[in-house]
mmCIF file of C-alpha atoms in Angstrom:
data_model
loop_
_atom_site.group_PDB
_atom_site.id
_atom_site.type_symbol
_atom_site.label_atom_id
_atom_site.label_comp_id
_atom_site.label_asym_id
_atom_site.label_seq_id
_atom_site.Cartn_x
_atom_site.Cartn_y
_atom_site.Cartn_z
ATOM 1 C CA UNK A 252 1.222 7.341 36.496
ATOM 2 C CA UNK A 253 -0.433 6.506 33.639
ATOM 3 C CA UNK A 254 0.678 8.047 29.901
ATOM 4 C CA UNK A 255 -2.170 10.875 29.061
ATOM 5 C CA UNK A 256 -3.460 9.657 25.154
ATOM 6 C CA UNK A 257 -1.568 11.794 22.592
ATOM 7 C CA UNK A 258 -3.559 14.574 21.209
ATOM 8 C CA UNK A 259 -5.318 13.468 17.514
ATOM 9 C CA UNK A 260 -5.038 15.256 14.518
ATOM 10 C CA UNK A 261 -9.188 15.221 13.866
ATOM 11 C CA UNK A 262 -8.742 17.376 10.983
ATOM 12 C CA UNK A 263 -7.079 16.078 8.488
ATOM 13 C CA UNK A 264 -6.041 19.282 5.785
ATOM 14 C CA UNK A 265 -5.842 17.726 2.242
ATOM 15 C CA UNK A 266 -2.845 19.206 1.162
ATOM 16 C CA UNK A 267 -1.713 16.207 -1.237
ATOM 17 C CA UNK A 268 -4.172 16.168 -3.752
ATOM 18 C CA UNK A 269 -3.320 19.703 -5.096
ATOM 19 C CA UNK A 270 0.294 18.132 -5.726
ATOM 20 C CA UNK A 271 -1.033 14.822 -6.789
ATOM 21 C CA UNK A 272 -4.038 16.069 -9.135
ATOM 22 C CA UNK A 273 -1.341 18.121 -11.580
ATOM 23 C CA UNK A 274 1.075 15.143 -11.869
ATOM 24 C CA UNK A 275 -1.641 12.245 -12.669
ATOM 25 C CA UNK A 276 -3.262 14.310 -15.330
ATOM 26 C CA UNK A 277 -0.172 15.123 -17.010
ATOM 27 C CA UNK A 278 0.998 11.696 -16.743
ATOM 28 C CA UNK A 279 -2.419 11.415 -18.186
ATOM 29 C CA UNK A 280 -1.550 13.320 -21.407
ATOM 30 C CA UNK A 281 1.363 11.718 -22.026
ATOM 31 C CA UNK A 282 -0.118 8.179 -21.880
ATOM 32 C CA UNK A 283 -3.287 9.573 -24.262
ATOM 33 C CA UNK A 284 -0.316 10.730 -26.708
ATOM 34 C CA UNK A 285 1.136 7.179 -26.337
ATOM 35 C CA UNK A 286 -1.845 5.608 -27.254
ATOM 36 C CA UNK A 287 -3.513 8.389 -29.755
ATOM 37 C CA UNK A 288 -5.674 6.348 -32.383
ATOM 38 C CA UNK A 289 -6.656 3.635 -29.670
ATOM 39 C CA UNK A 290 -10.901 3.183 -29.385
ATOM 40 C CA UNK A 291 -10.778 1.742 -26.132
ATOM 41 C CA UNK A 292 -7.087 1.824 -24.326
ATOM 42 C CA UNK A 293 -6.916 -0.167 -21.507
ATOM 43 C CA UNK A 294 -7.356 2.167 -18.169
ATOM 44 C CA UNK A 295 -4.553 4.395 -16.706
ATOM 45 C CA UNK A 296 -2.890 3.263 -13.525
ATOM 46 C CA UNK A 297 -1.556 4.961 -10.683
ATOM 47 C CA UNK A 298 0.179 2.854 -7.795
ATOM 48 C CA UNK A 299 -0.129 4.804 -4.376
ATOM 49 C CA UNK A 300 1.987 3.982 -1.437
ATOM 50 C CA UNK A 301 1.508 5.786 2.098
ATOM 51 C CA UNK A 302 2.801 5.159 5.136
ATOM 52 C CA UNK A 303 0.381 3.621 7.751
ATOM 53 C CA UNK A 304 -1.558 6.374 9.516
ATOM 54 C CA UNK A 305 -0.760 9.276 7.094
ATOM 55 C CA UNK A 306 -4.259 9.887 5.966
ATOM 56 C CA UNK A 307 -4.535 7.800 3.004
ATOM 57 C CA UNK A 308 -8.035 7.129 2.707
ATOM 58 C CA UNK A 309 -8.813 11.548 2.789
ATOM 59 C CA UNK A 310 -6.431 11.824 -0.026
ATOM 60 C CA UNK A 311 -7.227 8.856 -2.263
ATOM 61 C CA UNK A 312 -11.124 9.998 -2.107
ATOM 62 C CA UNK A 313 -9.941 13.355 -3.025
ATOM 63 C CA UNK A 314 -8.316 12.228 -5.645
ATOM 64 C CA UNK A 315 -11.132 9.667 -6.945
ATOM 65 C CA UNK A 316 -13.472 12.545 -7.015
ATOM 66 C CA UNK A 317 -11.283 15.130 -8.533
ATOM 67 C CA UNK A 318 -10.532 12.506 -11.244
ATOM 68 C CA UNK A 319 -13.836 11.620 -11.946
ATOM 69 C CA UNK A 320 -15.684 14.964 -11.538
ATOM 70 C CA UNK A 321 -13.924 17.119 -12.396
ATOM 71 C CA UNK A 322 -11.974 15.897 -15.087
ATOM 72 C CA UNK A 323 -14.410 14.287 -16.203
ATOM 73 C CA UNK A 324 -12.397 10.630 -16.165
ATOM 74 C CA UNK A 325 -14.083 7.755 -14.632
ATOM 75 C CA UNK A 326 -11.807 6.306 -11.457
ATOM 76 C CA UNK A 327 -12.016 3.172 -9.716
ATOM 77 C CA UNK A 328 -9.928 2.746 -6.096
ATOM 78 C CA UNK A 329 -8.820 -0.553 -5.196
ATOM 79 C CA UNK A 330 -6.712 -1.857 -2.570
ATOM 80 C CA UNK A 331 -4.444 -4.499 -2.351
ATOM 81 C CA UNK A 332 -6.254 -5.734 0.757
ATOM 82 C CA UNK A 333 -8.943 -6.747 -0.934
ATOM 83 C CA UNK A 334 -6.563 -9.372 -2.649
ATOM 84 C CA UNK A 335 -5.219 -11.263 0.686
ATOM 85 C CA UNK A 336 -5.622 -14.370 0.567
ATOM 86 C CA UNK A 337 -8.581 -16.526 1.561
ATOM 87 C CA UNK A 338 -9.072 -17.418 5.648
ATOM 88 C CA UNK A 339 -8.185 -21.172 4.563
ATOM 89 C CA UNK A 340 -5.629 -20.428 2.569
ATOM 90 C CA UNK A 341 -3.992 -17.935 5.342
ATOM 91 C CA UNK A 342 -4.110 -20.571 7.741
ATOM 92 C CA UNK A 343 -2.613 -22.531 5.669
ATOM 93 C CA UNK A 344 0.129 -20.799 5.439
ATOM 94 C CA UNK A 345 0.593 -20.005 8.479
ATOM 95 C CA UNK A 346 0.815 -23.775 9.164
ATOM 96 C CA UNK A 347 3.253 -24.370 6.264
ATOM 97 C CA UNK A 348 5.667 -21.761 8.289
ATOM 98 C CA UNK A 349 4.436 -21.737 12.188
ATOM 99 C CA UNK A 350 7.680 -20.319 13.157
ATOM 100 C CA UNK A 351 7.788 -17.434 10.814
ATOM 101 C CA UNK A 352 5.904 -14.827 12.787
ATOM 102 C CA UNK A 353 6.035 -12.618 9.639
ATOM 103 C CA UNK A 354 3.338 -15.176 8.257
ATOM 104 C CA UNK A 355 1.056 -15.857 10.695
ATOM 105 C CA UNK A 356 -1.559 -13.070 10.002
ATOM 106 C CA UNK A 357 -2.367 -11.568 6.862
ATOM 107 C CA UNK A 358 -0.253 -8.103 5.659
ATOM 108 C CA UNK A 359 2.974 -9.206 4.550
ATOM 109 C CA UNK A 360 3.756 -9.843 1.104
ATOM 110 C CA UNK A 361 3.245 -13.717 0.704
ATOM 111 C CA UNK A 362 -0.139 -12.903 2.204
ATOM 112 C CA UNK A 363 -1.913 -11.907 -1.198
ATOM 113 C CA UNK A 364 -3.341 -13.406 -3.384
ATOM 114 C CA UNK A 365 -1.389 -12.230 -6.594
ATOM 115 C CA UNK A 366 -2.237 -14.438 -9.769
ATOM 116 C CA UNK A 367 -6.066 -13.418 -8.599
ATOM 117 C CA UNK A 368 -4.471 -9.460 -8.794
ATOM 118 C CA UNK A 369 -2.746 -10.205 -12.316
ATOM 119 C CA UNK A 370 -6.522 -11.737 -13.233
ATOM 120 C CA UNK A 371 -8.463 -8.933 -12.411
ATOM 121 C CA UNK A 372 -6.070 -6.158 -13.912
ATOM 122 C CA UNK A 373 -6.194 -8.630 -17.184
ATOM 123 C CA UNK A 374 -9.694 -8.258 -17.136
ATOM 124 C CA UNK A 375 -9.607 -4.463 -16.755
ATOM 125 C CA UNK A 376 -7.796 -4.120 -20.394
ATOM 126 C CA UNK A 377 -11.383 -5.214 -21.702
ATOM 127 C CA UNK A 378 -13.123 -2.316 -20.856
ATOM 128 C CA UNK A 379 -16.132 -5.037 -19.898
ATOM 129 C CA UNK A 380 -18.188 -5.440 -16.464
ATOM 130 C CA UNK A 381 -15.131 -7.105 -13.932
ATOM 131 C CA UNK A 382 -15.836 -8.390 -10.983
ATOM 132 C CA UNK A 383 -14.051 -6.625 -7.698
ATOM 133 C CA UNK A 384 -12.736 -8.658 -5.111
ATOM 134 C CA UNK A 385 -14.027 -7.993 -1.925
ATOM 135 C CA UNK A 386 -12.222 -8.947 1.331
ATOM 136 C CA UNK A 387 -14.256 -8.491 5.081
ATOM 137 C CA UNK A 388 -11.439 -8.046 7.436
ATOM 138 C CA UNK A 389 -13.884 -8.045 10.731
ATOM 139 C CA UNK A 390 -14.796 -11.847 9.130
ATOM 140 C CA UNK A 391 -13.272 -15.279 12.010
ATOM 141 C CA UNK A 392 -13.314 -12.428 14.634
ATOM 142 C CA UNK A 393 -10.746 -10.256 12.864
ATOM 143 C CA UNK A 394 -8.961 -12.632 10.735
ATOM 144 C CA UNK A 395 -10.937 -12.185 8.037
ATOM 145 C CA UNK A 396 -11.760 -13.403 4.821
ATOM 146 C CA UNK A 397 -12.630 -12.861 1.476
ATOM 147 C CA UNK A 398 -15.659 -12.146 0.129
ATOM 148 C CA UNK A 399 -17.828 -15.166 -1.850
ATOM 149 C CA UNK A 400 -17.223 -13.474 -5.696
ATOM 150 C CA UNK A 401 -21.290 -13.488 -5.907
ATOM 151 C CA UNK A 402 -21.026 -10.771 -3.947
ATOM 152 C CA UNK A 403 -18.403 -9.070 -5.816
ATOM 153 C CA UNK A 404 -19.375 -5.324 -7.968
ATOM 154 C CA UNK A 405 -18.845 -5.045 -11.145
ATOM 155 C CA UNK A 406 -17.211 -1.862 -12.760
ATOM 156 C CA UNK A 407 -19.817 0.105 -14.910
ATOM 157 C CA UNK A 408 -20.796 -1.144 -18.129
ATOM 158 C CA UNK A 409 -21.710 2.315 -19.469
ATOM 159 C CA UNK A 410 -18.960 3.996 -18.247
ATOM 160 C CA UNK A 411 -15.787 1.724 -17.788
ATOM 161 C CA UNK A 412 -12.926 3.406 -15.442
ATOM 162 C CA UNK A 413 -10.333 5.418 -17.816
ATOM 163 C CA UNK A 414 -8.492 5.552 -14.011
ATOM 164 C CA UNK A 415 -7.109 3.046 -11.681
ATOM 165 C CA UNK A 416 -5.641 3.829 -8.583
ATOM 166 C CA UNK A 417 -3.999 0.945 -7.057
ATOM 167 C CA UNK A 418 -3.697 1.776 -3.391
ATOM 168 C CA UNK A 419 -1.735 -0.332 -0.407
ATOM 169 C CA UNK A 420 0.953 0.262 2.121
ATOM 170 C CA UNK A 421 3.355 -2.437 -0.071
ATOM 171 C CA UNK A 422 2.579 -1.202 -3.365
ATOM 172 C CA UNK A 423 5.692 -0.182 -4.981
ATOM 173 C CA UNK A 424 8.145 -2.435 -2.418
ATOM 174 C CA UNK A 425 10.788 -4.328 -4.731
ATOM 175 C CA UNK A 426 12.560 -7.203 -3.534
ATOM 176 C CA UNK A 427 16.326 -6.779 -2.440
ATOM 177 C CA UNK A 428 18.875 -8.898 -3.486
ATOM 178 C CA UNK A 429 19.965 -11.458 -0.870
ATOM 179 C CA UNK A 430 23.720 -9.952 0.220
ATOM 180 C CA UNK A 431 21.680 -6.724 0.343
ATOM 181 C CA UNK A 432 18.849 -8.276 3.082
ATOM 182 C CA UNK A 433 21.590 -10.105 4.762
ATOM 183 C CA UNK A 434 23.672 -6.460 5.166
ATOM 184 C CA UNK A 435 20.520 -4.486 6.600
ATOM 185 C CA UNK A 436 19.666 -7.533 8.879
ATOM 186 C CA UNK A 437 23.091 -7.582 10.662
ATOM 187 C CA UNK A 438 23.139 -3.662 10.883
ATOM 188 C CA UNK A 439 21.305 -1.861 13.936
ATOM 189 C CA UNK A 440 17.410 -2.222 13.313
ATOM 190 C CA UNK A 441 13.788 -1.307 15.444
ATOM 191 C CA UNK A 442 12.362 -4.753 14.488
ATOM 192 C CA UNK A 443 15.048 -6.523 11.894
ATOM 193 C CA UNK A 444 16.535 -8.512 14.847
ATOM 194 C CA UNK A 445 12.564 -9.946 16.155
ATOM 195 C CA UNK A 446 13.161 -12.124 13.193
ATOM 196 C CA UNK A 447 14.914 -14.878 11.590
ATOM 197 C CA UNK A 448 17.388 -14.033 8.747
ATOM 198 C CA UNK A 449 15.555 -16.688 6.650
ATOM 199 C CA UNK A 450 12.104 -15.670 7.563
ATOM 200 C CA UNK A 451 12.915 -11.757 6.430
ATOM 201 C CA UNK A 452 14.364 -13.754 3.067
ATOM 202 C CA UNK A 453 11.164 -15.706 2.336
ATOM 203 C CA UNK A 454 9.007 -12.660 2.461
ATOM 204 C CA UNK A 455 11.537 -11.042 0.562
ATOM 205 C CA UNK A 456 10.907 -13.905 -2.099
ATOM 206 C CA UNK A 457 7.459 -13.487 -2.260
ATOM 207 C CA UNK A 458 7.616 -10.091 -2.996
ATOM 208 C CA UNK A 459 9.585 -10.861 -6.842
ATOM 209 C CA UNK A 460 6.003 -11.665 -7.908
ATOM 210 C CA UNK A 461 4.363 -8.362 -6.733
ATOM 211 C CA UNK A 462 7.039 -6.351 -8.240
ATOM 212 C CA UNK A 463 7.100 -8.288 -11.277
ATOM 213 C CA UNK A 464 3.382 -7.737 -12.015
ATOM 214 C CA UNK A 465 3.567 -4.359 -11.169
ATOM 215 C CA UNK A 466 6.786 -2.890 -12.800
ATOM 216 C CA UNK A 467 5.065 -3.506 -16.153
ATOM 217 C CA UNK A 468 1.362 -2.454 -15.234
ATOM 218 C CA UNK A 469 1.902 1.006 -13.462
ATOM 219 C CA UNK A 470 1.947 3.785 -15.318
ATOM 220 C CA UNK A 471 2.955 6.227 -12.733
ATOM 221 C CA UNK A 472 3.365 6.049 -8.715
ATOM 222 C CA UNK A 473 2.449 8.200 -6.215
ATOM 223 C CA UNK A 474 4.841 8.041 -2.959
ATOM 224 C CA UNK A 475 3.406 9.644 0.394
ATOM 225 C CA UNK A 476 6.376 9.545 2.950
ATOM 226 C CA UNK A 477 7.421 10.474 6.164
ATOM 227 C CA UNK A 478 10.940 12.230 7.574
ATOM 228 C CA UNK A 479 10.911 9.631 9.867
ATOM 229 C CA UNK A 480 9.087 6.199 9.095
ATOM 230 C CA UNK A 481 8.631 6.143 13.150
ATOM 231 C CA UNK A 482 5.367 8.432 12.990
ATOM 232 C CA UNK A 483 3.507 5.200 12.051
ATOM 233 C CA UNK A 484 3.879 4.410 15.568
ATOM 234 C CA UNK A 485 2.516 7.880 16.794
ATOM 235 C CA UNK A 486 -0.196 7.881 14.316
ATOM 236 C CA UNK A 487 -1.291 4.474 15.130
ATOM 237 C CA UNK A 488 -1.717 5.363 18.939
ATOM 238 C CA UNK A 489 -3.702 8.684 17.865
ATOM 239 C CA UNK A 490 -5.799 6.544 16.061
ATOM 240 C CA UNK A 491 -6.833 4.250 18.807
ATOM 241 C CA UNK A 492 -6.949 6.917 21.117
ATOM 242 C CA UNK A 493 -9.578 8.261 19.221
ATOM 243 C CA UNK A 494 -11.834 4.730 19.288
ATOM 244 C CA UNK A 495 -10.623 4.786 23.065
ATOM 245 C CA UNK A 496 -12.869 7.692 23.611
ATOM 246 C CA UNK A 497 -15.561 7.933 20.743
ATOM 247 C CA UNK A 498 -16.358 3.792 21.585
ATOM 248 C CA UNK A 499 -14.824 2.570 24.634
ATOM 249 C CA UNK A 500 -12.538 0.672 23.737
ATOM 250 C CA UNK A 501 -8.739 0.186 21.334
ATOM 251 C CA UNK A 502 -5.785 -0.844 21.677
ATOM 252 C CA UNK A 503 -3.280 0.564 24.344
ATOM 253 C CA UNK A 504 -0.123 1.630 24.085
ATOM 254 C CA UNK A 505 2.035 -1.979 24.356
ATOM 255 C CA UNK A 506 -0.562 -3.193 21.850
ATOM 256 C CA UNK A 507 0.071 -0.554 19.817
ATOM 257 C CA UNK A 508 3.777 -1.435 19.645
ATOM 258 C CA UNK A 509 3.481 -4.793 18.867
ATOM 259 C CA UNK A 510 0.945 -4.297 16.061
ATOM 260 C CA UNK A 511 3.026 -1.820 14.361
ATOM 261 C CA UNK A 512 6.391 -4.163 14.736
ATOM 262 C CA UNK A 513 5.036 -6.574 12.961
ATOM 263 C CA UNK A 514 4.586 -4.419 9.541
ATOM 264 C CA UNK A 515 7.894 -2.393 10.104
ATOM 265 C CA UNK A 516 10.242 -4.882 8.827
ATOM 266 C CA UNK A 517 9.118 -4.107 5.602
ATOM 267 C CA UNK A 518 9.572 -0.447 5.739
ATOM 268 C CA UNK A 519 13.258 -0.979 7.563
ATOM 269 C CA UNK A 520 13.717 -2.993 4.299
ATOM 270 C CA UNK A 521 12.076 -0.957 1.241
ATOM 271 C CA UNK A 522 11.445 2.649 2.372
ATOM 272 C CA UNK A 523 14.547 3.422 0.923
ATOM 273 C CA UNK A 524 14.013 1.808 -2.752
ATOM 274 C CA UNK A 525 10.742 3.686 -2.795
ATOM 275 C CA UNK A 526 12.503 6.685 -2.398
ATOM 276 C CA UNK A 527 15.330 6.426 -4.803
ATOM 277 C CA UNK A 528 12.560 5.231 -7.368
ATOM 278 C CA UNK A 529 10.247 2.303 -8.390
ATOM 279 C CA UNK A 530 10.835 2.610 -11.728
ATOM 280 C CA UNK A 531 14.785 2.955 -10.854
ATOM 281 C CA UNK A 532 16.210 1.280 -14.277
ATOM 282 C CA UNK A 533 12.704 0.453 -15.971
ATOM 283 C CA UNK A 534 13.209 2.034 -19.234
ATOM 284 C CA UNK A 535 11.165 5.082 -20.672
ATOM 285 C CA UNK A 536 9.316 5.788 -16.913
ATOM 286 C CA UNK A 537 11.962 8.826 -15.791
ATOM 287 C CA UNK A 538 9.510 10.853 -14.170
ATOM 288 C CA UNK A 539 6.472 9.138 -13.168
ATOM 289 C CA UNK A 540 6.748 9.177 -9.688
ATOM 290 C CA UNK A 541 5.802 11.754 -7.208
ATOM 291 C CA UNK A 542 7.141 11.161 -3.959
ATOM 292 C CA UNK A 543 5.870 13.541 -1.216
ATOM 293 C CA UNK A 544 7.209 13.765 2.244
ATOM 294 C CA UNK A 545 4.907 14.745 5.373
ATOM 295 C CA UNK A 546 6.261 15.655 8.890
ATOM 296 C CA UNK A 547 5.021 14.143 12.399
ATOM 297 C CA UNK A 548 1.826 16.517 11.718
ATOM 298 C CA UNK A 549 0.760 14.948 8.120
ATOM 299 C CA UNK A 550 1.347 18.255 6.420
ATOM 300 C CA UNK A 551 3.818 18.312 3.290
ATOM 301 C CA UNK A 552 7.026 19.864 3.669
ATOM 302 C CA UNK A 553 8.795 18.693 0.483
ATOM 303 C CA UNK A 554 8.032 16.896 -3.199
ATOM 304 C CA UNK A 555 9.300 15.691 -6.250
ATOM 305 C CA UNK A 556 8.982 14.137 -9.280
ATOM 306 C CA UNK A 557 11.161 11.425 -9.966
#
């Protein structure tokens, strides 16, 4: 008998931004008293890391808009997938590592682009037009590809953002030592075991140079979790229930699991560092990171500043 399609959620409540909109603007203050006497001080920066499927894209546009309208501070959104790598360059690596299934596709970290991230954040200090990158992900039938930078916006020349928010489902992920990868590899897993010990360590090595940009370019962090990282695999199969009926066609539910096991590694891995803290030992950030926790129905049950 075939499983009925889990009921979707196809009202998402924003009750995030109301937490989130306090804590940015008085991490806000504090960076305006930090850099009192400035003329142009190079835009604020909030890293924002939620789970797959938790709704995301509502909050961060509430939180644009809020930003900008309301308080009256210019915000600019960005994702980290607009940095992936090139098509070419994907399949290059991909070819460089054919056995390393981690690789093959684009959304692990190795699959960015990163010295073109450090560029454009460089370029943001100016308070000139920059360029966004722009990636299509429906480009090579779903592979996709990045945009040709002709076709790339530029941020306003009148009105430069004050706000960054730096959004992706990696953002805020730091790198574990080796003996520590090794440990939660030989220790009961959903997905560890799919892979090689060396192919979870090569991702793992990648992911020094996202951290390493990004410890000393976020000014606060914005954490949406789960009780039980699992609900990415509900979500997910809400989701395409939804395109099921409203176009005819997504992914069932076997497809489902394999597309989510091949981004949980990551969260087996660094869930838990992103809880105790991304700025865990970074001098002077105690308390700029909000870290709120949603249950299997998206709503908040619990946050924290860090």
């Amino acid at each position: 008998m075939e499983t009925p399609d889990p009921p979707l959620q196809s009202r998402v409540v924003d009750d995030k931004s109301p937490i989130c909109i306090p804590f940015i603007l008085s991490r806000i203050e504090e960076y305006k008293k930090q850099h009192a006497g400035e003329e142009n001080p190079r835009p604020f920066i909030v890293g924002l890391n939620g789970v797959q499927g938790v709704g995301k894209t509502t909050l961060v546009r509430a939180l644009a808009e809020t930003l900008q309208d309301r308080a009256g501070l210019p915000t600019l959104v960005v994702s980290i997938d607009d940095f992936y790598l090139t098509h070419a360059d994907q399949l290059a690596l991909a070819a460089a590592h054919p056995d390393n299934g981690l690789v093959q596709y684009r959304g692990e970290p190795g699959t960015h682009d990163i010295p073109l991230l450090t560029n454009f954040l460089t370029a943001l200090t100016t308070n000139k037009p920059t360029p966004i990158p722009q990636y299509d992900k429906s480009a090579f039938s779903g592979l996709g590809d990045r945009l040709p930078p002709s076709s790339w916006p530029l941020t306003s020349a009148t009105s430069p953002p004050r706000v960054l928010i730096l959004e992706g489902w990696c953002i805020g992920f730091r790198p574990l030592p080796p003996s520590d990868l090794t440990h939660q590899w030989r220790q009961p897993s959903r997905t560890l075991h799919q892979h090689k010990l060396e192919h979870l360590q090569w991702v793992n090595t990648q992911l020094a140079a996202y951290w390493t940009l990004l410890s000393r370019t976020l000014d606060a962090f914005v954490h949406i979790d789960a009780e039980d990282t699992e609900y990415v695999y509900g979500w997910r199969a809400e989701q395409e229930a939804q395109l099921r009926r409203e176009r005819g066609s997504g992914m069932g539910e076997e497809q489902v699991r394999r597309f989510v096991d091949a981004y949980y590694p990551a969260y087996e891995l660094y869930t838990e560092g992103v809880r105790r803290g991304v700025f865990e030992g970074v001098q002077g950030r105690e308390g700029c990171q909000l870290r709120i926790v949603v249950g299997r129905d998206r709503g908040v049950v619990e946050s924290m500043v860090i």
